[in-house]
Amino acid sequence: MTIVPKHIQRSMSLKLGLAIVLFVVLVFVVSLGFLFVSTYRIVKQEAMERATVVLNNTALRVTGYMNEIETATTNIEWLVQSNLRPDSILCYSRRVVELNPDVNGCSITMEPYYFPELGRYFSAYSVRQADSIVTVREGDYDYYSKVWYKTPFNLGRACWVDPFDDYNAGTLSASELIVSYCKPLYNRDSTFFGVIATDLSLKWLSQTISQEKPYPHSYSIMLGKEGHFFVHPDTAKLFTQTIFSGLDPKENADVFTLGVAMMKGQSGCMQLNVNGQPCYVFYQPLQHAGWSIALVCPESDIFVGHKRVGYAILALITIGLLLILVFCLRTVGHFVEPLNKLAEQSRYIASVHFDERMPRSERTDVVGALQNSFATMQESIHEHVGELQRANEEAEQRNRQLLNASRLAQEAEQKKAAFIQDISHQIRTPLNIIQGFLHVLYEAADTLSESEKESIVSAMHHNSSAITRISTMLVSAARLESDAAISADDLVGCNDLARDVIASFYQDGSGGLDLRIETSLPDTLHMRTNREVLYHALRELLFNAKKFAGDSPVRLLLTATATTVCYTVEDHGPGIPESEREHIFKHFFKLNDFTEGLGLGLAISRRFVRKLGGDLILDTHYTQGCRFVLSLPLAEEDKVFIP
């Protein structure tokens, strides 16, 4: 095979022969290509003229029908204006349908109470049904809101309205979709008194538009003012879809351009893809109604004959090239094939298979050296890219961990500072009060009356109880964090526990508070639970109610079901805003940072109650303050206990 290249280099005749062959091939291809392009333009021009003629004829035919409808409506208008009697109006409505075979129906509708003796509604309607015409006074329905009535009323002039379904329950209706030419009626003093609506069957109009087809697979469409399909071979798109429905403005910019042009009432021709098929679309407006019709001609139909010629030309070119290139393929095929394989493998690897390794070649020529060099380069790049990816992933993971740790540390520091500040304030305030009263007792005990001493002692007792409550909350919070189990072995009388909690408030110096207990439970009803936990939870609920209720009474209600005992604490305070209700059971949450407490009471109480198998909830339906419901399970053997 190495003899041939050397022979080509040495043989002048062979070089000249190859050059002549290449020149002949070039002239042959250019000539036939020019012929092909010229015939393509001629066929395209003839197709455009043919489709334009068909579209113009269709538009003229439809316009003629619409002119007939408008003329029939105008001719009957003066008769209605000059003879406004119910019987006459029914007769005129029928006459429009009788004299115009293309009319599907006609309605003459009067303003409310135009004929007071006939009530609010009066509409004469005639419709063509098969070979007969039915004329009736329509039943009572709100036709003033119908598009065929309110559109000419609002515009103050005659107009065509978009297709609509005329069905109304209990009335005579057209059996198919219709379009209407609607004209407002005015008295001599320009007072509006009704509407004449002449109907045209949309099915008939669609058949008229689709009658002529210049090509086997061509079809017609009609768009409304808003771009909705009124005529289309796919009936599923009628009225429910526009020309823009389901299309991407970027990928289907040509369809959007066509839709905008048709909606603007323009005419012309566009080449675009329709459902993935190249087509020529010829469009023209219907000026009377503001609609637009288009003729869609697939490119495959238009150029079917031209394609046959093209196939013949292609066959001739192919045969000629095959005869001419046989020698070239035999001569250089061996050298081109390895390069093609190398290029193909390179494209395959570079496109979607970056991890695919280029195989090494055993060839010793320049093609083998090129392939082996490419394989070596690819291995090095793949190794370095892998190292960079691993390094980036590790760095990103460390950065995320550091950011998360930093955020958690900042949050913890903020919570810690806020907690220390709050608890310092909550403890320091009652301690200062106790210290101040101690100083008063120490310095002026002999000058104080007994009532003043009792008041001071009561205040000191109240503030010491507040410190005790804070310490109890902190111990309870620590107990919850330990996740230790809570025993529920105490046999507790339901009513007795409630009375003890109420009594503790009066013992703490809160005797002025109006605490009321209401129970529907017998004193013999006991349950197995943890008395301490339940006691402190009820105290916390009553404490919160006392804090926010002011002078209004606080009620503790005891109820029970077959399986549950409920303690309900109800007050008439300001209540909890709806936006804050989901936060009230969170640790350290307070509606008002200046109120007494750490924001732990409700959260700890709910956690403890849930560990006992019950629940603590806020009744969001109660709107006169706050209502908390604490429920605990009641076992069958614990319902009644008799010592």
PDB file of N, CA, C and O in Angstrom, residues 583-636:
ATOM      1  N   HIS A 583     -45.808  28.972  69.706  1.00  0.00           N
ATOM      2  CA  HIS A 583     -44.534  29.117  70.407  1.00  0.00           C
ATOM      3  C   HIS A 583     -44.658  28.975  71.927  1.00  0.00           C
ATOM      4  O   HIS A 583     -43.622  28.909  72.606  1.00  0.00           O
ATOM      5  N   ILE A 584     -45.867  28.968  72.477  1.00  0.00           N
ATOM      6  CA  ILE A 584     -46.000  29.107  73.930  1.00  0.00           C
ATOM      7  C   ILE A 584     -45.460  27.892  74.689  1.00  0.00           C
ATOM      8  O   ILE A 584     -45.170  27.993  75.876  1.00  0.00           O
ATOM      9  N   PHE A 585     -45.345  26.745  74.050  1.00  0.00           N
ATOM     10  CA  PHE A 585     -44.836  25.559  74.732  1.00  0.00           C
ATOM     11  C   PHE A 585     -43.340  25.352  74.488  1.00  0.00           C
ATOM     12  O   PHE A 585     -42.811  24.286  74.780  1.00  0.00           O
ATOM     13  N   LYS A 586     -42.653  26.379  73.923  1.00  0.00           N
ATOM     14  CA  LYS A 586     -41.211  26.285  73.711  1.00  0.00           C
ATOM     15  C   LYS A 586     -40.476  26.797  74.950  1.00  0.00           C
ATOM     16  O   LYS A 586     -40.970  27.663  75.670  1.00  0.00           O
ATOM     17  N   HIS A 587     -39.280  26.282  75.181  1.00  0.00           N
ATOM     18  CA  HIS A 587     -38.473  26.704  76.325  1.00  0.00           C
ATOM     19  C   HIS A 587     -38.108  28.182  76.208  1.00  0.00           C
ATOM     20  O   HIS A 587     -37.730  28.656  75.134  1.00  0.00           O
ATOM     21  N   PHE A 588     -38.234  28.900  77.349  1.00  0.00           N
ATOM     22  CA  PHE A 588     -37.811  30.286  77.504  1.00  0.00           C
ATOM     23  C   PHE A 588     -38.645  31.252  76.654  1.00  0.00           C
ATOM     24  O   PHE A 588     -38.235  32.386  76.400  1.00  0.00           O
ATOM     25  N   PHE A 589     -39.821  30.821  76.208  1.00  0.00           N
ATOM     26  CA  PHE A 589     -40.677  31.726  75.420  1.00  0.00           C
ATOM     27  C   PHE A 589     -41.602  32.504  76.357  1.00  0.00           C
ATOM     28  O   PHE A 589     -42.277  31.930  77.205  1.00  0.00           O
ATOM     29  N   LYS A 590     -41.643  33.834  76.168  1.00  0.00           N
ATOM     30  CA  LYS A 590     -42.500  34.704  76.969  1.00  0.00           C
ATOM     31  C   LYS A 590     -43.165  35.709  76.029  1.00  0.00           C
ATOM     32  O   LYS A 590     -42.501  36.282  75.149  1.00  0.00           O
ATOM     33  N   LEU A 591     -44.460  35.895  76.239  1.00  0.00           N
ATOM     34  CA  LEU A 591     -45.162  36.878  75.430  1.00  0.00           C
ATOM     35  C   LEU A 591     -44.664  38.278  75.725  1.00  0.00           C
ATOM     36  O   LEU A 591     -44.646  39.144  74.844  1.00  0.00           O
ATOM     37  N   ASN A 592     -44.251  38.510  76.964  1.00  0.00           N
ATOM     38  CA  ASN A 592     -43.758  39.820  77.372  1.00  0.00           C
ATOM     39  C   ASN A 592     -42.500  39.599  78.193  1.00  0.00           C
ATOM     40  O   ASN A 592     -42.522  38.942  79.232  1.00  0.00           O
ATOM     41  N   ASP A 593     -41.366  40.117  77.710  1.00  0.00           N
ATOM     42  CA  ASP A 593     -40.093  39.901  78.395  1.00  0.00           C
ATOM     43  C   ASP A 593     -40.052  40.550  79.770  1.00  0.00           C
ATOM     44  O   ASP A 593     -39.168  40.238  80.581  1.00  0.00           O
ATOM     45  N   PHE A 594     -40.983  41.478  80.082  1.00  0.00           N
ATOM     46  CA  PHE A 594     -40.938  42.192  81.357  1.00  0.00           C
ATOM     47  C   PHE A 594     -41.822  41.545  82.416  1.00  0.00           C
ATOM     48  O   PHE A 594     -41.911  42.033  83.536  1.00  0.00           O
ATOM     49  N   THR A 595     -42.493  40.442  82.064  1.00  0.00           N
ATOM     50  CA  THR A 595     -43.332  39.765  83.044  1.00  0.00           C
ATOM     51  C   THR A 595     -42.505  38.798  83.877  1.00  0.00           C
ATOM     52  O   THR A 595     -41.400  38.400  83.510  1.00  0.00           O
ATOM     53  N   GLU A 596     -43.095  38.402  85.013  1.00  0.00           N
ATOM     54  CA  GLU A 596     -42.434  37.481  85.923  1.00  0.00           C
ATOM     55  C   GLU A 596     -42.357  36.085  85.301  1.00  0.00           C
ATOM     56  O   GLU A 596     -43.267  35.648  84.609  1.00  0.00           O
ATOM     57  N   GLY A 597     -41.247  35.369  85.552  1.00  0.00           N
ATOM     58  CA  GLY A 597     -41.104  34.002  85.071  1.00  0.00           C
ATOM     59  C   GLY A 597     -39.978  33.854  84.072  1.00  0.00           C
ATOM     60  O   GLY A 597     -39.434  34.841  83.551  1.00  0.00           O
ATOM     61  N   LEU A 598     -39.589  32.574  83.849  1.00  0.00           N
ATOM     62  CA  LEU A 598     -38.478  32.265  82.949  1.00  0.00           C
ATOM     63  C   LEU A 598     -38.947  31.777  81.592  1.00  0.00           C
ATOM     64  O   LEU A 598     -38.123  31.528  80.714  1.00  0.00           O
ATOM     65  N   GLY A 599     -40.207  31.579  81.400  1.00  0.00           N
ATOM     66  CA  GLY A 599     -40.685  31.013  80.145  1.00  0.00           C
ATOM     67  C   GLY A 599     -40.499  29.518  80.077  1.00  0.00           C
ATOM     68  O   GLY A 599     -40.363  28.953  78.985  1.00  0.00           O
ATOM     69  N   LEU A 600     -40.455  28.853  81.256  1.00  0.00           N
ATOM     70  CA  LEU A 600     -40.241  27.404  81.291  1.00  0.00           C
ATOM     71  C   LEU A 600     -41.471  26.642  81.754  1.00  0.00           C
ATOM     72  O   LEU A 600     -41.555  25.426  81.547  1.00  0.00           O
ATOM     73  N   GLY A 601     -42.397  27.332  82.414  1.00  0.00           N
ATOM     74  CA  GLY A 601     -43.499  26.631  83.087  1.00  0.00           C
ATOM     75  C   GLY A 601     -44.312  25.757  82.163  1.00  0.00           C
ATOM     76  O   GLY A 601     -44.496  24.562  82.409  1.00  0.00           O
ATOM     77  N   LEU A 602     -44.813  26.326  81.067  1.00  0.00           N
ATOM     78  CA  LEU A 602     -45.671  25.555  80.162  1.00  0.00           C
ATOM     79  C   LEU A 602     -44.897  24.456  79.467  1.00  0.00           C
ATOM     80  O   LEU A 602     -45.385  23.337  79.306  1.00  0.00           O
ATOM     81  N   ALA A 603     -43.652  24.760  79.047  1.00  0.00           N
ATOM     82  CA  ALA A 603     -42.860  23.746  78.348  1.00  0.00           C
ATOM     83  C   ALA A 603     -42.566  22.556  79.257  1.00  0.00           C
ATOM     84  O   ALA A 603     -42.705  21.391  78.867  1.00  0.00           O
ATOM     85  N   ILE A 604     -42.158  22.824  80.508  1.00  0.00           N
ATOM     86  CA  ILE A 604     -41.824  21.732  81.431  1.00  0.00           C
ATOM     87  C   ILE A 604     -43.073  20.963  81.814  1.00  0.00           C
ATOM     88  O   ILE A 604     -43.068  19.723  81.875  1.00  0.00           O
ATOM     89  N   SER A 605     -44.177  21.682  82.061  1.00  0.00           N
ATOM     90  CA  SER A 605     -45.423  21.006  82.438  1.00  0.00           C
ATOM     91  C   SER A 605     -45.872  20.055  81.339  1.00  0.00           C
ATOM     92  O   SER A 605     -46.254  18.909  81.599  1.00  0.00           O
ATOM     93  N   ARG A 606     -45.828  20.509  80.092  1.00  0.00           N
ATOM     94  CA  ARG A 606     -46.252  19.626  78.994  1.00  0.00           C
ATOM     95  C   ARG A 606     -45.336  18.407  78.891  1.00  0.00           C
ATOM     96  O   ARG A 606     -45.811  17.280  78.698  1.00  0.00           O
ATOM     97  N   ARG A 607     -44.020  18.612  79.015  1.00  0.00           N
ATOM     98  CA  ARG A 607     -43.100  17.468  78.922  1.00  0.00           C
ATOM     99  C   ARG A 607     -43.385  16.450  80.009  1.00  0.00           C
ATOM    100  O   ARG A 607     -43.415  15.233  79.765  1.00  0.00           O
ATOM    101  N   PHE A 608     -43.595  16.922  81.244  1.00  0.00           N
ATOM    102  CA  PHE A 608     -43.855  15.997  82.354  1.00  0.00           C
ATOM    103  C   PHE A 608     -45.187  15.270  82.149  1.00  0.00           C
ATOM    104  O   PHE A 608     -45.284  14.055  82.354  1.00  0.00           O
ATOM    105  N   VAL A 609     -46.221  16.031  81.742  1.00  0.00           N
ATOM    106  CA  VAL A 609     -47.540  15.412  81.562  1.00  0.00           C
ATOM    107  C   VAL A 609     -47.493  14.361  80.458  1.00  0.00           C
ATOM    108  O   VAL A 609     -48.093  13.289  80.564  1.00  0.00           O
ATOM    109  N   ARG A 610     -46.761  14.645  79.392  1.00  0.00           N
ATOM    110  CA  ARG A 610     -46.658  13.665  78.303  1.00  0.00           C
ATOM    111  C   ARG A 610     -45.878  12.431  78.747  1.00  0.00           C
ATOM    112  O   ARG A 610     -46.138  11.324  78.263  1.00  0.00           O
ATOM    113  N   LYS A 611     -44.904  12.598  79.656  1.00  0.00           N
ATOM    114  CA  LYS A 611     -44.209  11.421  80.177  1.00  0.00           C
ATOM    115  C   LYS A 611     -45.133  10.553  81.016  1.00  0.00           C
ATOM    116  O   LYS A 611     -44.905   9.350  81.168  1.00  0.00           O
ATOM    117  N   LEU A 612     -46.197  11.170  81.564  1.00  0.00           N
ATOM    118  CA  LEU A 612     -47.182  10.407  82.331  1.00  0.00           C
ATOM    119  C   LEU A 612     -48.269   9.815  81.425  1.00  0.00           C
ATOM    120  O   LEU A 612     -49.228   9.216  81.917  1.00  0.00           O
ATOM    121  N   GLY A 613     -48.134  10.006  80.116  1.00  0.00           N
ATOM    122  CA  GLY A 613     -49.108   9.441  79.187  1.00  0.00           C
ATOM    123  C   GLY A 613     -50.249  10.375  78.854  1.00  0.00           C
ATOM    124  O   GLY A 613     -51.180   9.974  78.148  1.00  0.00           O
ATOM    125  N   GLY A 614     -50.217  11.619  79.347  1.00  0.00           N
ATOM    126  CA  GLY A 614     -51.290  12.568  79.072  1.00  0.00           C
ATOM    127  C   GLY A 614     -50.850  13.652  78.110  1.00  0.00           C
ATOM    128  O   GLY A 614     -49.910  13.471  77.328  1.00  0.00           O
ATOM    129  N   ASP A 615     -51.512  14.803  78.162  1.00  0.00           N
ATOM    130  CA  ASP A 615     -51.169  15.912  77.269  1.00  0.00           C
ATOM    131  C   ASP A 615     -51.669  17.218  77.879  1.00  0.00           C
ATOM    132  O   ASP A 615     -52.578  17.222  78.723  1.00  0.00           O
ATOM    133  N   LEU A 616     -51.047  18.310  77.442  1.00  0.00           N
ATOM    134  CA  LEU A 616     -51.431  19.655  77.862  1.00  0.00           C
ATOM    135  C   LEU A 616     -51.574  20.490  76.598  1.00  0.00           C
ATOM    136  O   LEU A 616     -50.608  20.628  75.834  1.00  0.00           O
ATOM    137  N   ILE A 617     -52.765  21.026  76.368  1.00  0.00           N
ATOM    138  CA  ILE A 617     -53.014  21.770  75.132  1.00  0.00           C
ATOM    139  C   ILE A 617     -53.686  23.098  75.453  1.00  0.00           C
ATOM    140  O   ILE A 617     -54.245  23.294  76.527  1.00  0.00           O
ATOM    141  N   LEU A 618     -53.610  24.009  74.473  1.00  0.00           N
ATOM    142  CA  LEU A 618     -54.316  25.283  74.531  1.00  0.00           C
ATOM    143  C   LEU A 618     -55.585  25.153  73.694  1.00  0.00           C
ATOM    144  O   LEU A 618     -55.526  24.765  72.525  1.00  0.00           O
ATOM    145  N   ASP A 619     -56.730  25.464  74.288  1.00  0.00           N
ATOM    146  CA  ASP A 619     -58.004  25.406  73.568  1.00  0.00           C
ATOM    147  C   ASP A 619     -58.120  26.667  72.710  1.00  0.00           C
ATOM    148  O   ASP A 619     -58.407  27.758  73.209  1.00  0.00           O
ATOM    149  N   THR A 620     -57.864  26.525  71.404  1.00  0.00           N
ATOM    150  CA  THR A 620     -57.866  27.682  70.500  1.00  0.00           C
ATOM    151  C   THR A 620     -59.270  28.169  70.170  1.00  0.00           C
ATOM    152  O   THR A 620     -59.421  29.239  69.576  1.00  0.00           O
ATOM    153  N   HIS A 621     -60.293  27.401  70.502  1.00  0.00           N
ATOM    154  CA  HIS A 621     -61.662  27.822  70.224  1.00  0.00           C
ATOM    155  C   HIS A 621     -62.195  28.784  71.300  1.00  0.00           C
ATOM    156  O   HIS A 621     -63.235  29.409  71.109  1.00  0.00           O
ATOM    157  N   TYR A 622     -61.507  28.865  72.432  1.00  0.00           N
ATOM    158  CA  TYR A 622     -61.928  29.743  73.528  1.00  0.00           C
ATOM    159  C   TYR A 622     -61.418  31.153  73.230  1.00  0.00           C
ATOM    160  O   TYR A 622     -60.208  31.360  73.030  1.00  0.00           O
ATOM    161  N   THR A 623     -62.296  32.144  73.210  1.00  0.00           N
ATOM    162  CA  THR A 623     -61.919  33.493  72.772  1.00  0.00           C
ATOM    163  C   THR A 623     -62.070  34.549  73.854  1.00  0.00           C
ATOM    164  O   THR A 623     -61.843  35.730  73.586  1.00  0.00           O
ATOM    165  N   GLN A 624     -62.443  34.164  75.101  1.00  0.00           N
ATOM    166  CA  GLN A 624     -62.657  35.151  76.161  1.00  0.00           C
ATOM    167  C   GLN A 624     -61.466  35.233  77.109  1.00  0.00           C
ATOM    168  O   GLN A 624     -61.570  35.774  78.186  1.00  0.00           O
ATOM    169  N   GLY A 625     -60.355  34.729  76.707  1.00  0.00           N
ATOM    170  CA  GLY A 625     -59.161  34.709  77.534  1.00  0.00           C
ATOM    171  C   GLY A 625     -58.307  33.529  77.123  1.00  0.00           C
ATOM    172  O   GLY A 625     -58.036  33.326  75.942  1.00  0.00           O
ATOM    173  N   CYS A 626     -57.887  32.744  78.119  1.00  0.00           N
ATOM    174  CA  CYS A 626     -57.092  31.546  77.853  1.00  0.00           C
ATOM    175  C   CYS A 626     -57.767  30.344  78.504  1.00  0.00           C
ATOM    176  O   CYS A 626     -58.324  30.444  79.607  1.00  0.00           O
ATOM    177  N   ARG A 627     -57.678  29.219  77.835  1.00  0.00           N
ATOM    178  CA  ARG A 627     -58.189  27.976  78.398  1.00  0.00           C
ATOM    179  C   ARG A 627     -57.181  26.871  78.069  1.00  0.00           C
ATOM    180  O   ARG A 627     -56.963  26.557  76.910  1.00  0.00           O
ATOM    181  N   PHE A 628     -56.549  26.326  79.140  1.00  0.00           N
ATOM    182  CA  PHE A 628     -55.617  25.213  78.998  1.00  0.00           C
ATOM    183  C   PHE A 628     -56.284  23.943  79.529  1.00  0.00           C
ATOM    184  O   PHE A 628     -56.949  23.970  80.566  1.00  0.00           O
ATOM    185  N   VAL A 629     -56.099  22.845  78.800  1.00  0.00           N
ATOM    186  CA  VAL A 629     -56.704  21.569  79.177  1.00  0.00           C
ATOM    187  C   VAL A 629     -55.589  20.558  79.430  1.00  0.00           C
ATOM    188  O   VAL A 629     -54.800  20.270  78.529  1.00  0.00           O
ATOM    189  N   LEU A 630     -55.521  20.066  80.693  1.00  0.00           N
ATOM    190  CA  LEU A 630     -54.544  19.041  81.076  1.00  0.00           C
ATOM    191  C   LEU A 630     -55.299  17.720  81.206  1.00  0.00           C
ATOM    192  O   LEU A 630     -56.228  17.616  82.014  1.00  0.00           O
ATOM    193  N   SER A 631     -54.942  16.742  80.409  1.00  0.00           N
ATOM    194  CA  SER A 631     -55.629  15.446  80.411  1.00  0.00           C
ATOM    195  C   SER A 631     -54.656  14.342  80.776  1.00  0.00           C
ATOM    196  O   SER A 631     -53.489  14.372  80.362  1.00  0.00           O
ATOM    197  N   LEU A 632     -55.147  13.368  81.599  1.00  0.00           N
ATOM    198  CA  LEU A 632     -54.340  12.219  82.010  1.00  0.00           C
ATOM    199  C   LEU A 632     -55.164  10.951  81.816  1.00  0.00           C
ATOM    200  O   LEU A 632     -56.397  10.964  81.965  1.00  0.00           O
ATOM    201  N   PRO A 633     -54.504   9.847  81.486  1.00  0.00           N
ATOM    202  CA  PRO A 633     -55.243   8.597  81.280  1.00  0.00           C
ATOM    203  C   PRO A 633     -55.794   8.062  82.601  1.00  0.00           C
ATOM    204  O   PRO A 633     -55.186   8.201  83.662  1.00  0.00           O
ATOM    205  N   LEU A 634     -56.939   7.416  82.519  1.00  0.00           N
ATOM    206  CA  LEU A 634     -57.616   6.851  83.687  1.00  0.00           C
ATOM    207  C   LEU A 634     -57.809   5.360  83.441  1.00  0.00           C
ATOM    208  O   LEU A 634     -58.544   4.964  82.531  1.00  0.00           O
ATOM    209  N   ALA A 635     -57.084   4.561  84.241  1.00  0.00           N
ATOM    210  CA  ALA A 635     -57.197   3.111  84.089  1.00  0.00           C
ATOM    211  C   ALA A 635     -58.514   2.623  84.688  1.00  0.00           C
ATOM    212  O   ALA A 635     -59.095   3.251  85.586  1.00  0.00           O
ATOM    213  N   GLU A 636     -58.992   1.489  84.218  1.00  0.00           N
ATOM    214  CA  GLU A 636     -60.269   0.952  84.663  1.00  0.00           C
ATOM    215  C   GLU A 636     -60.243   0.633  86.144  1.00  0.00           C
ATOM    216  O   GLU A 636     -61.188   0.920  86.884  1.00  0.00           O
TER     217      GLU A 636
END
